[in-house]
Short mmCIF file of C-alpha atoms in Angstrom, two decimals:
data_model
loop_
_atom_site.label_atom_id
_atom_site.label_comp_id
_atom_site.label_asym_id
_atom_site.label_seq_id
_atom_site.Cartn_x
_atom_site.Cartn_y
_atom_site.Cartn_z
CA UNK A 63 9.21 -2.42 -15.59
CA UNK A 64 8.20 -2.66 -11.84
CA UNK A 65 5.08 -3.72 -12.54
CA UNK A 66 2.88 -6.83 -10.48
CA UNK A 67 0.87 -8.79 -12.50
CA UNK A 68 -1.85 -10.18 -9.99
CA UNK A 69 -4.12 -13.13 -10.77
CA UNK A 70 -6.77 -13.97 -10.99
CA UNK A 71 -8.68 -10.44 -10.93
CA UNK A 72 -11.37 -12.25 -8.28
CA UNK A 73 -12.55 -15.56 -7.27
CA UNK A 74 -16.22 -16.99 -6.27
CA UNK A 75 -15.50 -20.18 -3.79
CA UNK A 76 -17.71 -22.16 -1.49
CA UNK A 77 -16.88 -22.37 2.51
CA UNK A 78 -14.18 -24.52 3.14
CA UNK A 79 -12.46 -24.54 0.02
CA UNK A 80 -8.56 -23.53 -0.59
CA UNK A 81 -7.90 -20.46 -2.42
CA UNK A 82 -4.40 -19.49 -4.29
CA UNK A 83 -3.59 -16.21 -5.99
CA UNK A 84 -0.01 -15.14 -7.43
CA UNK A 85 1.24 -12.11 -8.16
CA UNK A 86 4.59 -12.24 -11.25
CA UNK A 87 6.82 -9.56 -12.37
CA UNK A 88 9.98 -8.78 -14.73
CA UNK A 89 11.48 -7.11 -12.55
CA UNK A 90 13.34 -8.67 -9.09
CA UNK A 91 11.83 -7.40 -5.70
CA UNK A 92 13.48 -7.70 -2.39
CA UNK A 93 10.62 -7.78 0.03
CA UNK A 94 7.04 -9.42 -1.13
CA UNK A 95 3.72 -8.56 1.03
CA UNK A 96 0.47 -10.18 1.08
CA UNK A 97 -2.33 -7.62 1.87
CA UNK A 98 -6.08 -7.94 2.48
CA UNK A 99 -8.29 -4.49 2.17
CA UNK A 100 -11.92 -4.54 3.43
CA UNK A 101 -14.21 -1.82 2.00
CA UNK A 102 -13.59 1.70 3.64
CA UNK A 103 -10.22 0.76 5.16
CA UNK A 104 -6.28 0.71 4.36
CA UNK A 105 -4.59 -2.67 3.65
CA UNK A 106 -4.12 -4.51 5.93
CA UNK A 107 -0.74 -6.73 6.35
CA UNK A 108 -0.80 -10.42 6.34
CA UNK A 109 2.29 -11.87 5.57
CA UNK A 110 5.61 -10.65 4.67
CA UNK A 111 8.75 -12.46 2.75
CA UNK A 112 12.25 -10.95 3.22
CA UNK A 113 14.60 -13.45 1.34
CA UNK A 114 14.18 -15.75 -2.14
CA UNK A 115 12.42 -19.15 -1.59
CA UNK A 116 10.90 -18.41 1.74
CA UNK A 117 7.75 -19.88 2.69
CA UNK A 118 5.70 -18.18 5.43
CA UNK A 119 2.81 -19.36 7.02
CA UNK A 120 0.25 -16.96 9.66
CA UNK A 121 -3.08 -19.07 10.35
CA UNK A 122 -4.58 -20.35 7.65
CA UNK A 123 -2.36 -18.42 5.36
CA UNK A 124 0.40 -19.59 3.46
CA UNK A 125 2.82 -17.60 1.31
CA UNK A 126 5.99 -17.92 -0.97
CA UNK A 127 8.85 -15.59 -1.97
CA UNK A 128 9.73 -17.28 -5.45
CA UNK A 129 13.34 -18.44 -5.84
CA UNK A 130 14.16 -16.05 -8.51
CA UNK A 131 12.56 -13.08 -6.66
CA UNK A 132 9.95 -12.04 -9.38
CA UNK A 133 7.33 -14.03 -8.12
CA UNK A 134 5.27 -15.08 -4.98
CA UNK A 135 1.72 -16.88 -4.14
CA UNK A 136 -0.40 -16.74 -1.48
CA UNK A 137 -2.60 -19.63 -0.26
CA UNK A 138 -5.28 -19.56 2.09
CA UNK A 139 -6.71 -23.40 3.43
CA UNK A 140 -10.59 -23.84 4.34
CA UNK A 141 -11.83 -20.56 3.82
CA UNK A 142 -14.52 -19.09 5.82
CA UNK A 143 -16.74 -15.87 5.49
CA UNK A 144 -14.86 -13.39 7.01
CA UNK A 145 -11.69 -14.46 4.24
CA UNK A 146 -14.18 -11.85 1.84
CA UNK A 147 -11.98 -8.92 0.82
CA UNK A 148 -9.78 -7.88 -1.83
CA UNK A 149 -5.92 -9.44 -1.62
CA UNK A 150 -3.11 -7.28 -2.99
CA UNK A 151 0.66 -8.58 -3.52
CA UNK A 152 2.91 -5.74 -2.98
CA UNK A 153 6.48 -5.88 -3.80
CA UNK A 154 9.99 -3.37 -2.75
CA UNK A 155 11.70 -3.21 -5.92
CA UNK A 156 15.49 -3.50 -6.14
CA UNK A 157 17.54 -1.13 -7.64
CA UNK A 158 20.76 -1.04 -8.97
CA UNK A 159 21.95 2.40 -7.12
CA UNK A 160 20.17 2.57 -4.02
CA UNK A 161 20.03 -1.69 -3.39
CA UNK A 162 16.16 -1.12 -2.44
CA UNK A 163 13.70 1.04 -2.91
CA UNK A 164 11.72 2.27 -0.16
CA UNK A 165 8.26 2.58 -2.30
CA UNK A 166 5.37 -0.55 -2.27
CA UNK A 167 4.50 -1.72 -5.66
CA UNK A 168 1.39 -3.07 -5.61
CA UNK A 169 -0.40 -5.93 -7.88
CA UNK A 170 -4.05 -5.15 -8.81
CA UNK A 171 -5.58 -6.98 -6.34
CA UNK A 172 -7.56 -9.92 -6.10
CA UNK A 173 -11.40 -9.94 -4.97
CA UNK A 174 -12.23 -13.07 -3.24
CA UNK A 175 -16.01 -13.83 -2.61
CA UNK A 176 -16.77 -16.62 -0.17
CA UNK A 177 -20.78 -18.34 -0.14
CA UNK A 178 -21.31 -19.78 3.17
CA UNK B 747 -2.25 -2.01 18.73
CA UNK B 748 -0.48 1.61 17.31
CA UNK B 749 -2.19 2.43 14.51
CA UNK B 750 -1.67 5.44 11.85
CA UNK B 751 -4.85 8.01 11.88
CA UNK B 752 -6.12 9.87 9.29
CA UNK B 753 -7.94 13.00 8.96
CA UNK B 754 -10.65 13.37 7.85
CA UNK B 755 -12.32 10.18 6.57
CA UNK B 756 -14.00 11.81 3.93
CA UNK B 757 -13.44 14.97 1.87
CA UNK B 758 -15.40 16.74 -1.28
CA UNK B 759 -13.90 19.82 -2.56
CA UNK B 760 -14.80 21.81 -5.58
CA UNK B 761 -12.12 21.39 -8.50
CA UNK B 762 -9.53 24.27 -8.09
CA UNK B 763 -9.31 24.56 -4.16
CA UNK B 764 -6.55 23.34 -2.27
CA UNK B 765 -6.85 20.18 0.09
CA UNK B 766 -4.98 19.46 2.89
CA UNK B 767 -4.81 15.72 4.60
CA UNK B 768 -3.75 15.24 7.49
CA UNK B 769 -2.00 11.87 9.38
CA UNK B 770 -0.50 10.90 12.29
CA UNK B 771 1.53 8.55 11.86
CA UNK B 772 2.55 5.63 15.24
CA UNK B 773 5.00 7.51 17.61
CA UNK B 774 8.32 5.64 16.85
CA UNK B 775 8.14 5.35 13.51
CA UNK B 776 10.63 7.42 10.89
CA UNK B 777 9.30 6.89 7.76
CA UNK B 778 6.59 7.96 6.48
CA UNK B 779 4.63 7.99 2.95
CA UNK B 780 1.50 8.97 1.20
CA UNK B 781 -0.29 6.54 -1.49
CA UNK B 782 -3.39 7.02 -3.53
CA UNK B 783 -6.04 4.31 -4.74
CA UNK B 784 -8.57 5.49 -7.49
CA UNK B 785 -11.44 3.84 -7.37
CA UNK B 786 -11.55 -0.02 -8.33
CA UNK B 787 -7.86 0.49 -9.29
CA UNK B 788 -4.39 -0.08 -7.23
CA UNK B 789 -2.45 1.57 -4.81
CA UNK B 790 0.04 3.27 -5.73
CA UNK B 791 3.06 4.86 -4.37
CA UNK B 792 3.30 9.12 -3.96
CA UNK B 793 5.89 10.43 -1.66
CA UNK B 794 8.43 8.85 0.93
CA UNK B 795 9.13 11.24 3.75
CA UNK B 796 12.38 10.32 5.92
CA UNK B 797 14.50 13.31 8.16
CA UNK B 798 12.09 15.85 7.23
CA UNK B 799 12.67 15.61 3.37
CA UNK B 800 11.40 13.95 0.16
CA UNK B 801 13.11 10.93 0.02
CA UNK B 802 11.59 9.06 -2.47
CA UNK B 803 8.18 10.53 -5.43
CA UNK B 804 6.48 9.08 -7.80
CA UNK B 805 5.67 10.57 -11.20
CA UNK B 806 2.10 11.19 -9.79
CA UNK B 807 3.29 13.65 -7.28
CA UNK B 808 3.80 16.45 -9.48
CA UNK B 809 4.60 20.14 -8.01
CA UNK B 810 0.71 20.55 -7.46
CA UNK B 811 1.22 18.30 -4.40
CA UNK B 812 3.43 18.67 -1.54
CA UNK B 813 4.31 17.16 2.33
CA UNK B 814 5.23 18.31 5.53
CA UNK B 815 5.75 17.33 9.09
CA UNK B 816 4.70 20.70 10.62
CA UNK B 817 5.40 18.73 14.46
CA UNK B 818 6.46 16.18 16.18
CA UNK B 819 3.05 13.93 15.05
CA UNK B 820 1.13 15.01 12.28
CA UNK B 821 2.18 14.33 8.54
CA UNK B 822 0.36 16.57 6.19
CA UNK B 823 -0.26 16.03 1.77
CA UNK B 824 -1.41 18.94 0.50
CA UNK B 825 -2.62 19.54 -2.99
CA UNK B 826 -2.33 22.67 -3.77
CA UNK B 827 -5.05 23.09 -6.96
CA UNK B 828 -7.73 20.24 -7.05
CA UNK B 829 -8.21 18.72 -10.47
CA UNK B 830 -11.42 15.68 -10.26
CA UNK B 831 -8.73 13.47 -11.46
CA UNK B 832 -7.46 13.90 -7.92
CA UNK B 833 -10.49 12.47 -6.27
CA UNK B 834 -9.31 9.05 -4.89
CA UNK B 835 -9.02 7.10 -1.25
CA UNK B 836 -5.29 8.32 0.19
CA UNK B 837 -3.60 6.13 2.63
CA UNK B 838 -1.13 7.33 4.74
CA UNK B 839 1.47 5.15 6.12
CA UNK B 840 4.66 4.84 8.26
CA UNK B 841 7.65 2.26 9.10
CA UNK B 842 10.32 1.27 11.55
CA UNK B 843 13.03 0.71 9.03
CA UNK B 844 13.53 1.49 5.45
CA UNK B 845 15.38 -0.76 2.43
CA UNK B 846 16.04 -3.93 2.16
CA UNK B 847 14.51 -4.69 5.58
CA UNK B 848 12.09 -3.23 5.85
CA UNK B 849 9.29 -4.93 8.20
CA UNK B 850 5.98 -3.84 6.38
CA UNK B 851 4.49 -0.42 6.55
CA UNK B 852 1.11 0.32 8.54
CA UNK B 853 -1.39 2.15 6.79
CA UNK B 854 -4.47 3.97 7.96
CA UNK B 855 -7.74 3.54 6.99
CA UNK B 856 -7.41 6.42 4.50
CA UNK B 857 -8.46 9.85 3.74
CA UNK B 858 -11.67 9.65 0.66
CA UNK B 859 -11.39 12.54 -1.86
CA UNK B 860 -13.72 13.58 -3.55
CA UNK B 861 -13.65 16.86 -6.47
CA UNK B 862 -16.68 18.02 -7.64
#
């Protein structure tokens, strides 16, 4: 169904390193988000993609909408302390009747630790 | 930067009583929804709120919860009959635009729920 599978679950890196996470589905989204929540707060948006095979960068952060719209990644280059936090993917599924929905589905979330 | 406020940050009510949470959400925005996160898990979509009416719900929000936009500013969830199932973070949030594209939503930092 409209379900985001999120991987991996969490990630243990040293300073500097790169870091990529992906989020898959069966179903076809029209919007993909990239989110980052820190403990106690809401998400937090990074990046958005609006349109099949667009790639978005913001910083240090790098993000694809996959070309058949069921899929997206999210990269982030030399990471650095403050990168800790848990990244969601969250997707607007497409429907048949309504050509979007307005709802966020959202992947499980992946917990990146960084060791300075 | 607008942001969307929630009220209060933190919550505990005995199983059976009715809750009330309370947002704001920023002043030019028209929709407006309600998601829950259990603890450790995902977020996931409640209610959409658009021209003072449902319109979009989850199976999750059953008839023991409800919304409202008493005014002009405040967005309410109210669960009428506490179960501790119902003990989770709930993030408010609000948009610009709806469908296809729609430019991310803005969430507060969340509303913590706790039934003892």
């Amino acid at each position: 169904g409209q379900q985001l599978n999120q991987s991996p679950q969490s990630m243990f890196i040293q300073e500097g390193e790169d870091v990529s996470m992906n989020c898959t589905s069966s179903s076809i989204f029209n919007t993909w988000l990239w989110y980052k929540q820190e403990p106690g707060e809401g998400p937090v948006l990074l990046i958005a993609l609006y349109k099949a095979g667009e790639l978005t960068s913001n910083g240090r952060l790098t993000a694809q909408f996959g070309i058949t719209r069921k899929d997206s990644f999210l990269n982030i280059s030399a990471s650095i302390p403050s990168d800790v936090g848990i990244y969601f993917c969250a997707g607007q599924p497409s429907t048949v009747t309504q050509g979007g929905s307005e709802k966020l589905v959202f992947g499980k979330g992946t917990k990146l630790t960084v060791n300075p | 930067e607008p942001e969307v406020t929630q009220t209060p940050s933190h919550q505990v009510t005995q199983m059976g009583q009715e809750v009330i949470l309370r947002c704001v959400p920023i002043s030019n925005h028209l929709y407006f929804y309600w998601y829950r996160q259990i603890l450790g898990q995902k977020v996931e979509f409640l209610v959409s709120f658009y021209n003072n009416e449902i319109s979009e719900k989850s199976e999750i929000f059953d008839d023991q919860f409800s919304v409202e936009r008493p005014d002009g500013s405040n967005f309410t969830l109210k669960i009428r009959s506490t179960k501790l199932e119902d003990s989770a973070m709930y993030f408010c949030a609000s948009s610009e635009t709806r469908g296809e594209a729609n430019y991310g939503y803005t969430f507060g930092s969340g509303t913590r729920l706790t039934v003892v």
